[in-house]
mmCIF file of C-alpha atoms and ligand atoms in Angstrom:
data_model
loop_
_atom_site.group_PDB
_atom_site.id
_atom_site.type_symbol
_atom_site.label_atom_id
_atom_site.label_comp_id
_atom_site.label_asym_id
_atom_site.label_seq_id
_atom_site.Cartn_x
_atom_site.Cartn_y
_atom_site.Cartn_z
ATOM 1 C CA MET T 1 -45.682 63.354 -25.557
ATOM 2 C CA ASN T 2 -46.114 62.012 -22.104
ATOM 3 C CA TYR T 3 -46.115 58.237 -22.390
ATOM 4 C CA PRO T 4 -45.891 56.554 -19.005
ATOM 5 C CA SER T 5 -42.907 54.297 -18.441
ATOM 6 C CA PRO T 6 -43.858 50.680 -17.821
ATOM 7 C CA PRO T 7 -43.094 48.809 -14.608
ATOM 8 C CA GLN T 8 -39.860 46.794 -14.801
ATOM 9 C CA ASN T 9 -40.794 43.882 -12.588
ATOM 10 C CA ILE T 10 -43.690 42.302 -10.744
ATOM 11 C CA ILE T 11 -43.180 44.312 -7.533
ATOM 12 C CA GLU T 12 -43.381 47.579 -9.452
ATOM 13 C CA PHE T 13 -46.340 46.210 -11.360
ATOM 14 C CA SER T 14 -48.357 45.367 -8.233
ATOM 15 C CA ARG T 15 -47.517 48.717 -6.656
ATOM 16 C CA ALA T 16 -48.420 50.712 -9.741
ATOM 17 C CA PHE T 17 -51.710 49.007 -10.601
ATOM 18 C CA SER T 18 -53.314 48.023 -7.302
ATOM 19 C CA THR T 19 -56.459 50.104 -7.920
ATOM 20 C CA ASP T 20 -58.825 50.590 -10.858
ATOM 21 C CA LYS T 21 -58.173 54.324 -10.662
ATOM 22 C CA ALA T 22 -54.418 53.854 -11.119
ATOM 23 C CA CYS T 23 -55.101 51.634 -14.156
ATOM 24 C CA ALA T 24 -57.554 54.174 -15.595
ATOM 25 C CA ASP T 25 -55.017 57.006 -15.198
ATOM 26 C CA TYR T 26 -52.396 54.920 -16.988
ATOM 27 C CA LEU T 27 -54.767 54.145 -19.858
ATOM 28 C CA PHE T 28 -55.655 57.840 -20.131
ATOM 29 C CA SER T 29 -52.007 58.774 -20.551
ATOM 30 C CA LEU T 30 -51.517 56.057 -23.191
ATOM 31 C CA ARG T 31 -54.618 57.110 -25.121
ATOM 32 C CA TRP T 32 -54.205 60.879 -24.758
ATOM 33 C CA PRO T 33 -50.441 61.403 -24.349
ATOM 34 C CA ARG T 34 -50.814 65.149 -25.047
ATOM 35 C CA GLY T 35 -53.565 65.528 -22.480
ATOM 36 C CA TYR T 36 -57.266 64.760 -22.564
ATOM 37 C CA SER T 37 -59.573 66.261 -25.154
ATOM 38 C CA CYS T 38 -63.236 65.298 -25.379
ATOM 39 C CA PRO T 39 -63.853 62.975 -28.381
ATOM 40 C CA LYS T 40 -67.335 64.517 -28.823
ATOM 41 C CA CYS T 41 -66.619 68.262 -28.775
ATOM 42 C CA GLY T 42 -62.835 68.473 -28.656
ATOM 43 C CA ILE T 43 -62.535 70.763 -25.654
ATOM 44 C CA THR T 44 -59.805 70.049 -23.146
ATOM 45 C CA LYS T 45 -61.605 71.421 -20.101
ATOM 46 C CA ALA T 46 -62.648 68.189 -18.445
ATOM 47 C CA GLY T 47 -62.327 66.394 -15.168
ATOM 48 C CA PRO T 48 -62.590 62.834 -13.878
ATOM 49 C CA ILE T 49 -65.843 61.589 -12.436
ATOM 50 C CA ARG T 50 -64.753 60.534 -8.969
ATOM 51 C CA ALA T 51 -67.338 57.811 -8.419
ATOM 52 C CA THR T 52 -66.457 55.939 -11.630
ATOM 53 C CA PRO T 53 -62.735 55.465 -12.300
ATOM 54 C CA GLY T 54 -62.008 55.746 -16.016
ATOM 55 C CA MET T 55 -64.803 58.282 -16.725
ATOM 56 C CA MET T 56 -64.165 61.879 -17.797
ATOM 57 C CA GLU T 57 -66.703 64.666 -18.091
ATOM 58 C CA CYS T 58 -66.066 67.751 -20.203
ATOM 59 C CA GLU T 59 -67.603 71.190 -19.609
ATOM 60 C CA ASN T 60 -70.332 70.335 -22.122
ATOM 61 C CA HIS T 61 -71.211 67.352 -19.901
ATOM 62 C CA HIS T 62 -70.049 64.665 -22.299
ATOM 63 C CA LYS T 63 -69.178 61.619 -20.260
ATOM 64 C CA ILE T 64 -66.509 59.468 -21.884
ATOM 65 C CA SER T 65 -65.011 56.219 -20.621
ATOM 66 C CA VAL T 66 -61.305 55.625 -21.238
ATOM 67 C CA THR T 67 -62.237 52.294 -22.807
ATOM 68 C CA ALA T 68 -64.942 53.681 -25.129
ATOM 69 C CA GLY T 69 -64.310 52.665 -28.738
ATOM 70 C CA THR T 70 -61.291 50.532 -27.854
ATOM 71 C CA ALA T 71 -60.744 46.780 -27.578
ATOM 72 C CA LEU T 72 -62.173 47.052 -24.033
ATOM 73 C CA HIS T 73 -65.351 48.854 -25.127
ATOM 74 C CA ARG T 74 -68.174 48.419 -22.537
ATOM 75 C CA THR T 75 -66.216 45.938 -20.502
ATOM 76 C CA LYS T 76 -67.722 44.965 -17.172
ATOM 77 C CA ILE T 77 -64.455 43.507 -15.953
ATOM 78 C CA PRO T 78 -62.483 45.801 -13.597
ATOM 79 C CA LEU T 79 -59.497 47.509 -15.213
ATOM 80 C CA SER T 80 -57.129 46.047 -12.617
ATOM 81 C CA VAL T 81 -58.104 42.557 -13.820
ATOM 82 C CA TRP T 82 -57.511 43.644 -17.428
ATOM 83 C CA PHE T 83 -54.071 44.950 -16.480
ATOM 84 C CA HIS T 84 -53.166 41.620 -14.906
ATOM 85 C CA ALA T 85 -54.395 39.917 -18.049
ATOM 86 C CA ALA T 86 -52.315 42.198 -20.282
ATOM 87 C CA TRP T 87 -49.305 41.592 -18.084
ATOM 88 C CA LEU T 88 -49.730 37.796 -18.350
ATOM 89 C CA VAL T 89 -50.140 37.915 -22.128
ATOM 90 C CA ALA T 90 -47.119 40.196 -22.568
ATOM 91 C CA THR T 91 -44.670 38.600 -20.163
ATOM 92 C CA HIS T 92 -45.645 34.941 -19.819
ATOM 93 C CA LYS T 93 -42.787 33.203 -21.592
ATOM 94 C CA SER T 94 -44.808 30.674 -23.486
ATOM 95 C CA GLY T 95 -48.252 32.219 -23.566
ATOM 96 C CA ILE T 96 -51.154 31.109 -21.463
ATOM 97 C CA SER T 97 -54.199 28.920 -21.990
ATOM 98 C CA ALA T 98 -57.724 30.114 -21.231
ATOM 99 C CA LEU T 99 -57.943 27.578 -18.396
ATOM 100 C CA SER T 100 -54.852 28.689 -16.479
ATOM 101 C CA PHE T 101 -55.740 32.289 -17.252
ATOM 102 C CA GLN T 102 -59.126 31.711 -15.615
ATOM 103 C CA LYS T 103 -57.471 30.195 -12.530
ATOM 104 C CA GLN T 104 -54.811 32.886 -12.166
ATOM 105 C CA LEU T 105 -57.305 35.740 -12.407
ATOM 106 C CA GLY T 106 -59.930 33.994 -10.264
ATOM 107 C CA LEU T 107 -62.610 34.255 -12.933
ATOM 108 C CA THR T 108 -65.761 32.198 -12.408
ATOM 109 C CA ARG T 109 -66.428 31.379 -16.047
ATOM 110 C CA LEU T 110 -64.066 29.885 -18.612
ATOM 111 C CA GLU T 111 -65.894 31.779 -21.370
ATOM 112 C CA THR T 112 -64.927 35.067 -19.720
ATOM 113 C CA ALA T 113 -61.255 34.070 -19.713
ATOM 114 C CA TRP T 114 -61.463 32.903 -23.315
ATOM 115 C CA THR T 115 -63.147 36.108 -24.511
ATOM 116 C CA MET T 116 -60.709 38.316 -22.549
ATOM 117 C CA LEU T 117 -57.751 36.578 -24.163
ATOM 118 C CA HIS T 118 -59.283 37.032 -27.604
ATOM 119 C CA LYS T 119 -59.990 40.717 -26.923
ATOM 120 C CA LEU T 120 -56.334 41.185 -26.016
ATOM 121 C CA ARG T 121 -55.168 39.117 -29.006
ATOM 122 C CA GLY T 122 -57.404 41.238 -31.223
ATOM 123 C CA GLY T 123 -55.332 44.215 -30.157
ATOM 124 C CA LEU T 124 -51.924 42.662 -30.719
ATOM 125 C CA VAL T 125 -51.396 43.647 -34.349
ATOM 126 C CA ASP T 126 -49.896 47.105 -34.658
ATOM 127 C CA PRO T 127 -51.509 48.862 -37.651
ATOM 128 C CA ASP T 128 -48.352 50.952 -38.088
ATOM 129 C CA ARG T 129 -45.788 48.182 -37.828
ATOM 130 C CA SER T 130 -42.872 48.263 -40.246
ATOM 131 C CA LYS T 131 -42.060 45.470 -42.680
ATOM 132 C CA LEU T 132 -39.355 42.872 -42.238
ATOM 133 C CA ASN T 133 -36.120 43.513 -44.165
ATOM 134 C CA SER T 134 -32.532 42.392 -44.606
ATOM 135 C CA PHE T 135 -31.024 45.847 -43.974
ATOM 136 C CA CYS T 136 -29.823 45.418 -40.379
ATOM 137 C CA GLY T 137 -27.164 48.012 -39.589
ATOM 138 C CA ASP T 138 -25.223 45.994 -37.030
ATOM 139 C CA PRO T 139 -21.582 46.115 -38.224
ATOM 140 C CA THR T 140 -20.702 42.887 -36.389
ATOM 141 C CA HIS T 141 -23.185 40.968 -38.574
ATOM 142 C CA SER T 142 -21.973 39.796 -41.957
ATOM 143 C CA GLU T 143 -25.123 38.656 -43.746
ATOM 144 C CA HIS T 144 -28.882 39.091 -43.608
ATOM 145 C CA TRP T 145 -31.851 37.575 -45.350
ATOM 146 C CA VAL T 146 -35.540 36.776 -44.826
ATOM 147 C CA GLU T 147 -36.602 33.120 -44.932
ATOM 148 C CA VAL T 148 -40.127 32.542 -46.254
ATOM 149 C CA ASP T 149 -41.947 29.241 -46.375
ATOM 150 C CA GLN T 150 -45.305 27.614 -45.779
ATOM 151 C CA ILE T 151 -46.054 25.233 -42.941
ATOM 152 C CA GLU T 152 -49.049 23.060 -42.165
ATOM 153 C CA ILE T 153 -50.710 23.151 -38.773
ATOM 154 C CA GLY T 154 -53.098 20.820 -36.994
ATOM 155 C CA GLY T 155 -55.245 18.203 -38.522
ATOM 156 C CA VAL T 156 -54.594 14.854 -36.941
ATOM 157 C CA GLN T 157 -57.311 12.860 -38.674
ATOM 158 C CA SER T 158 -57.981 9.416 -39.973
ATOM 159 C CA ARG T 159 -57.505 8.488 -43.608
ATOM 160 C CA ALA T 160 -61.237 7.887 -44.000
ATOM 161 C CA ASP T 161 -62.019 11.285 -42.522
ATOM 162 C CA ARG T 162 -59.625 13.007 -44.833
ATOM 163 C CA ASP T 163 -61.051 11.222 -47.850
ATOM 164 C CA ALA T 164 -64.567 12.158 -46.796
ATOM 165 C CA ARG T 165 -64.050 15.787 -45.786
ATOM 166 C CA GLY T 166 -60.726 16.758 -47.257
ATOM 167 C CA SER T 167 -57.675 17.821 -45.289
ATOM 168 C CA ASN T 168 -58.292 19.916 -42.196
ATOM 169 C CA LYS T 169 -54.735 21.175 -42.062
ATOM 170 C CA ALA T 170 -54.284 24.913 -42.098
ATOM 171 C CA ILE T 171 -51.647 26.442 -44.342
ATOM 172 C CA VAL T 172 -49.590 29.211 -42.795
ATOM 173 C CA LEU T 173 -47.026 31.427 -44.514
ATOM 174 C CA VAL T 174 -44.147 32.369 -42.230
ATOM 175 C CA ALA T 175 -41.382 34.936 -42.774
ATOM 176 C CA VAL T 176 -38.326 35.109 -40.506
ATOM 177 C CA GLU T 177 -35.521 37.704 -40.505
ATOM 178 C CA VAL T 178 -32.106 36.060 -40.176
ATOM 179 C CA HIS T 179 -28.874 37.641 -38.914
ATOM 180 C CA LYS T 180 -25.593 35.846 -39.513
ATOM 181 C CA TRP T 181 -22.227 36.619 -37.971
ATOM 182 C CA HIS T 182 -18.893 35.071 -37.190
ATOM 183 C CA GLY T 183 -17.591 35.120 -33.638
ATOM 184 C CA GLN T 184 -19.048 34.351 -30.244
ATOM 185 C CA MET T 185 -22.641 33.276 -29.832
ATOM 186 C CA HIS T 186 -23.274 36.124 -27.384
ATOM 187 C CA ARG T 187 -21.599 39.486 -27.540
ATOM 188 C CA ASP T 188 -20.947 39.602 -23.777
ATOM 189 C CA ALA T 189 -19.060 36.287 -24.028
ATOM 190 C CA SER T 190 -16.270 37.938 -26.024
ATOM 191 C CA LYS T 191 -13.708 37.137 -23.354
ATOM 192 C CA SER T 192 -14.469 33.442 -23.229
ATOM 193 C CA ARG T 193 -11.889 31.103 -24.723
ATOM 194 C CA SER T 194 -14.204 28.918 -26.746
ATOM 195 C CA GLY T 195 -13.488 29.290 -30.434
ATOM 196 C CA ASP T 196 -15.298 31.588 -32.815
ATOM 197 C CA ALA T 197 -17.845 30.098 -35.185
ATOM 198 C CA TRP T 198 -20.658 31.035 -37.604
ATOM 199 C CA HIS T 199 -23.979 31.768 -35.936
ATOM 200 C CA THR T 200 -27.446 32.678 -37.105
ATOM 201 C CA LYS T 201 -30.331 34.061 -35.111
ATOM 202 C CA ALA T 202 -33.922 34.993 -35.858
ATOM 203 C CA GLY T 203 -34.893 38.667 -35.879
ATOM 204 C CA ARG T 204 -38.570 39.545 -36.263
ATOM 205 C CA ILE T 205 -41.225 37.256 -37.725
ATOM 206 C CA ARG T 206 -44.629 37.433 -39.462
ATOM 207 C CA MET T 207 -47.294 34.760 -39.991
ATOM 208 C CA ARG T 208 -50.494 34.532 -42.011
ATOM 209 C CA VAL T 209 -53.084 31.811 -42.539
ATOM 210 C CA VAL T 210 -53.785 31.395 -46.255
ATOM 211 C CA ALA T 211 -56.375 29.419 -48.166
ATOM 212 C CA SER T 212 -53.815 27.624 -50.292
ATOM 213 C CA HIS T 213 -50.156 27.787 -51.146
ATOM 214 C CA ASN T 214 -50.405 29.609 -54.452
ATOM 215 C CA THR T 215 -48.508 32.401 -56.163
ATOM 216 C CA MET T 216 -51.051 35.115 -55.337
ATOM 217 C CA ASP T 217 -51.087 34.337 -51.599
ATOM 218 C CA ALA T 218 -47.304 34.106 -51.461
ATOM 219 C CA LEU T 219 -46.749 37.423 -53.254
ATOM 220 C CA THR T 220 -49.433 39.278 -51.275
ATOM 221 C CA PHE T 221 -47.895 38.005 -48.064
ATOM 222 C CA LEU T 222 -44.459 39.202 -49.189
ATOM 223 C CA ARG T 223 -45.792 42.570 -50.365
ATOM 224 C CA ASP T 224 -47.494 43.173 -47.003
ATOM 225 C CA ASN T 225 -44.666 41.945 -44.803
ATOM 226 C CA VAL T 226 -41.224 42.192 -46.437
ATOM 227 C CA GLU T 227 -39.565 45.343 -47.796
ATOM 228 C CA LYS T 228 -38.739 45.289 -51.499
ATOM 229 C CA GLY T 229 -35.043 44.895 -52.198
ATOM 230 C CA SER T 230 -34.570 42.580 -49.225
ATOM 231 C CA ASN T 231 -32.801 39.269 -49.690
ATOM 232 C CA VAL T 232 -35.468 36.597 -49.613
ATOM 233 C CA MET T 233 -34.743 32.885 -49.325
ATOM 234 C CA THR T 234 -37.359 30.249 -50.149
ATOM 235 C CA ASP T 235 -37.548 26.624 -51.175
ATOM 236 C CA ALA T 236 -38.104 25.695 -54.802
ATOM 237 C CA HIS T 237 -41.919 25.804 -54.572
ATOM 238 C CA GLY T 238 -43.359 27.297 -57.765
ATOM 239 C CA SER T 239 -45.408 29.895 -55.889
ATOM 240 C CA PHE T 240 -42.183 31.813 -55.272
ATOM 241 C CA ASN T 241 -41.179 31.991 -58.950
ATOM 242 C CA LEU T 242 -42.078 35.679 -59.300
ATOM 243 C CA VAL T 243 -40.366 36.868 -56.119
ATOM 244 C CA GLY T 244 -37.234 37.943 -57.990
ATOM 245 C CA PRO T 245 -38.908 39.699 -60.960
ATOM 246 C CA LEU T 246 -41.225 41.632 -58.609
ATOM 247 C CA GLY T 247 -38.504 43.397 -56.698
ATOM 248 C CA TRP T 248 -36.937 41.225 -54.032
ATOM 249 C CA GLN T 249 -33.457 39.685 -54.168
ATOM 250 C CA HIS T 250 -34.442 36.069 -54.407
ATOM 251 C CA GLU T 251 -32.516 32.903 -53.705
ATOM 252 C CA PHE T 252 -33.928 29.383 -53.954
ATOM 253 C CA VAL T 253 -32.665 26.812 -51.476
ATOM 254 C CA VAL T 254 -32.986 23.257 -52.680
ATOM 255 C CA ALA T 255 -33.583 20.721 -49.945
ATOM 256 C CA LYS T 256 -31.632 17.948 -51.642
ATOM 257 C CA ARG T 257 -28.458 20.001 -51.864
ATOM 258 C CA GLU T 258 -28.599 21.741 -48.482
ATOM 259 C CA ALA T 259 -28.377 19.674 -45.310
ATOM 260 C CA ASP T 260 -30.637 22.040 -43.382
ATOM 261 C CA PRO T 261 -32.397 24.473 -45.718
ATOM 262 C CA LEU T 262 -34.184 27.459 -44.117
ATOM 263 C CA ALA T 263 -32.829 26.386 -40.721
ATOM 264 C CA THR T 264 -33.850 29.465 -38.737
ATOM 265 C CA HIS T 265 -37.358 29.288 -40.184
ATOM 266 C CA GLY T 266 -37.448 25.652 -39.043
ATOM 267 C CA ARG T 267 -36.475 26.554 -35.479
ATOM 268 C CA VAL T 268 -39.176 29.214 -35.226
ATOM 269 C CA THR T 269 -41.961 27.059 -36.622
ATOM 270 C CA THR T 270 -40.963 24.113 -34.416
ATOM 271 C CA ASN T 271 -41.385 26.434 -31.419
ATOM 272 C CA LEU T 272 -44.749 27.583 -32.733
ATOM 273 C CA LYS T 273 -46.038 24.031 -33.117
ATOM 274 C CA ARG T 274 -44.722 23.072 -29.678
ATOM 275 C CA TRP T 275 -46.550 26.073 -28.174
ATOM 276 C CA LEU T 276 -49.819 25.232 -29.934
ATOM 277 C CA MET T 277 -49.583 21.600 -28.820
ATOM 278 C CA GLY T 278 -48.354 22.354 -25.305
ATOM 279 C CA THR T 279 -50.312 25.391 -24.180
ATOM 280 C CA HIS T 280 -53.426 24.835 -26.240
ATOM 281 C CA LYS T 281 -53.234 21.029 -26.509
ATOM 282 C CA GLY T 282 -53.450 21.463 -30.250
ATOM 283 C CA SER T 283 -57.119 22.343 -29.868
ATOM 284 C CA VAL T 284 -57.026 25.585 -31.804
ATOM 285 C CA GLN T 285 -60.096 26.021 -33.979
ATOM 286 C CA PRO T 286 -59.030 26.849 -37.536
ATOM 287 C CA GLN T 287 -61.015 30.102 -37.631
ATOM 288 C CA HIS T 288 -59.117 31.378 -34.572
ATOM 289 C CA LEU T 289 -55.664 30.210 -35.667
ATOM 290 C CA GLN T 290 -54.688 33.671 -36.933
ATOM 291 C CA ALA T 291 -55.344 35.149 -33.472
ATOM 292 C CA TYR T 292 -52.977 32.620 -31.888
ATOM 293 C CA LEU T 293 -50.374 33.326 -34.558
ATOM 294 C CA ASN T 294 -50.732 37.068 -33.882
ATOM 295 C CA GLU T 295 -50.097 36.402 -30.190
ATOM 296 C CA PHE T 296 -47.064 34.213 -30.898
ATOM 297 C CA VAL T 297 -45.624 36.790 -33.331
ATOM 298 C CA PHE T 298 -46.208 39.650 -30.894
ATOM 299 C CA ARG T 299 -44.386 37.917 -28.044
ATOM 300 C CA PHE T 300 -41.617 36.538 -30.245
ATOM 301 C CA ASN T 301 -40.820 39.970 -31.687
ATOM 302 C CA ARG T 302 -40.567 41.424 -28.177
ATOM 303 C CA ARG T 303 -39.006 38.432 -26.439
ATOM 304 C CA ASP T 304 -36.131 40.448 -24.992
ATOM 305 C CA LEU T 305 -38.353 43.288 -23.756
ATOM 306 C CA PRO T 306 -41.309 41.854 -21.826
ATOM 307 C CA TRP T 307 -42.033 45.095 -19.938
ATOM 308 C CA ILE T 308 -42.023 47.145 -23.094
ATOM 309 C CA ALA T 309 -44.338 44.493 -24.498
ATOM 310 C CA PHE T 310 -46.731 45.086 -21.613
ATOM 311 C CA ASN T 311 -46.924 48.790 -22.459
ATOM 312 C CA ARG T 312 -47.415 47.873 -26.087
ATOM 313 C CA VAL T 313 -50.339 45.548 -25.296
ATOM 314 C CA LEU T 314 -52.062 48.346 -23.400
ATOM 315 C CA ALA T 315 -51.259 51.008 -25.994
ATOM 316 C CA LEU T 316 -52.614 48.801 -28.785
ATOM 317 C CA VAL T 317 -55.652 47.916 -26.690
ATOM 318 C CA ALA T 318 -56.249 51.651 -26.149
ATOM 319 C CA LEU T 319 -56.431 52.370 -29.893
ATOM 320 C CA GLU T 320 -59.856 53.257 -31.216
ATOM 321 C CA ARG T 321 -61.086 50.290 -33.210
ATOM 322 C CA PRO T 322 -63.815 47.672 -33.059
ATOM 323 C CA ALA T 323 -63.722 45.409 -30.031
ATOM 324 C CA VAL T 324 -63.907 41.641 -30.266
ATOM 325 C CA GLU T 325 -67.297 40.498 -28.966
ATOM 326 C CA TYR T 326 -68.131 37.037 -27.698
ATOM 327 C CA GLU T 327 -71.111 36.822 -30.064
ATOM 328 C CA ALA T 328 -68.946 37.515 -33.119
ATOM 329 C CA LEU T 329 -66.254 35.103 -31.951
ATOM 330 C CA TYR T 330 -68.821 32.440 -31.304
ATOM 331 C CA LYS T 331 -70.598 32.922 -34.631
ATOM 332 C CA HIS T 332 -67.246 33.257 -36.410
ATOM 333 C CA THR T 333 -68.171 36.604 -37.941
ATOM 334 C CA TRP T 334 -65.153 38.269 -36.286
ATOM 335 C CA ILE T 335 -62.086 38.287 -38.523
ATOM 336 C CA HIS T 336 -58.784 38.338 -36.676
ATOM 337 C CA PRO T 337 -56.603 41.183 -37.925
ATOM 338 C CA ASN T 338 -53.598 40.565 -40.117
ATOM 339 C CA PRO T 339 -52.016 42.659 -41.191
ATOM 340 C CA ARG T 340 -54.170 45.681 -42.099
ATOM 341 C CA PRO T 341 -57.856 45.190 -41.559
ATOM 342 C CA ASN T 342 -60.295 48.047 -42.113
ATOM 343 C CA TRP T 343 -59.902 49.827 -38.860
ATOM 344 C CA GLY T 344 -57.656 52.460 -37.430
ATOM 345 C CA ARG T 345 -57.616 56.159 -37.021
ATOM 346 C CA ASN T 346 -59.519 58.208 -39.604
ATOM 347 C CA GLY T 347 -61.075 55.000 -40.883
ATOM 348 C CA GLN T 348 -57.946 54.009 -42.763
HETATM 349 ZN ZN1 LIG L 401 -67.333 67.251 -24.824
HETATM 350 ZN ZN1 LIG L 402 -28.102 41.952 -38.065
#
């Protein structure tokens, strides 16, 4: 394997990706880490077409673009602009709105910025990602569990409106890995004199929009996202009744008895709501909510490794799978992936 190593800071980034050719070469090495082979005939004897960066031609004269069949299929936007976009999505601490994205990249149309962001978001779910669990091997941690609960998002509406059209709140199931330990908050603070205490922190997270908070949705979400045998903590909602019998170690937390039940879950979802309200002014259309959740989850799970995240965005974008098109987004026929839509290698 010959994966390129990502730039570590903005200076390295600008140096590495100043031309479309440099970006194309990088994408080639992410997409064909063992070296190029023609997708049409399989032969490896091929060379770049000088006049068009990102195009290869094999000895049988098949011309293939590095973006063909990927999230960037038939893009007219220069690769260097896409790389800047991927960098912003991966490293921007709190995510970025279409409007400031448009300004930063100097795009003339807001629709272009909006579609670009959705194309990148469409690539942010890793089809091979592993499930959450409570089996962390860190010997300094004393306890682990996964907190699972539903939250409601959006839907500020008048009473009359709600009576007339029903609630427009979206229901989202959220799972959060929790690590608990006794000692200093940060490992590198071990020499400080402040006393030891119990701490918890969030590990990885998963989120899914569901039609309603029922047993089937809750169990499917768990099956897809949390390893069996893990310790799972939920509130006393009836939809979680079968969690124990079906193979997870289940513990109910009752709000009346616990001062702050599912506290880590609460911290994560408060951040999510703040981000949706702040960056997107709460104006997320319900049919696109899953895409925003995918973006939040992606960044959250890589919050300590923004430059690795950048590589990951590009590697996921370079996978062969259907691209998000403006038409489909606009007509709402595009379904945002989560967690295993019908795409991927070998049609799996
Ligand atoms: Zn060929
Ligand atoms: Zn741990």
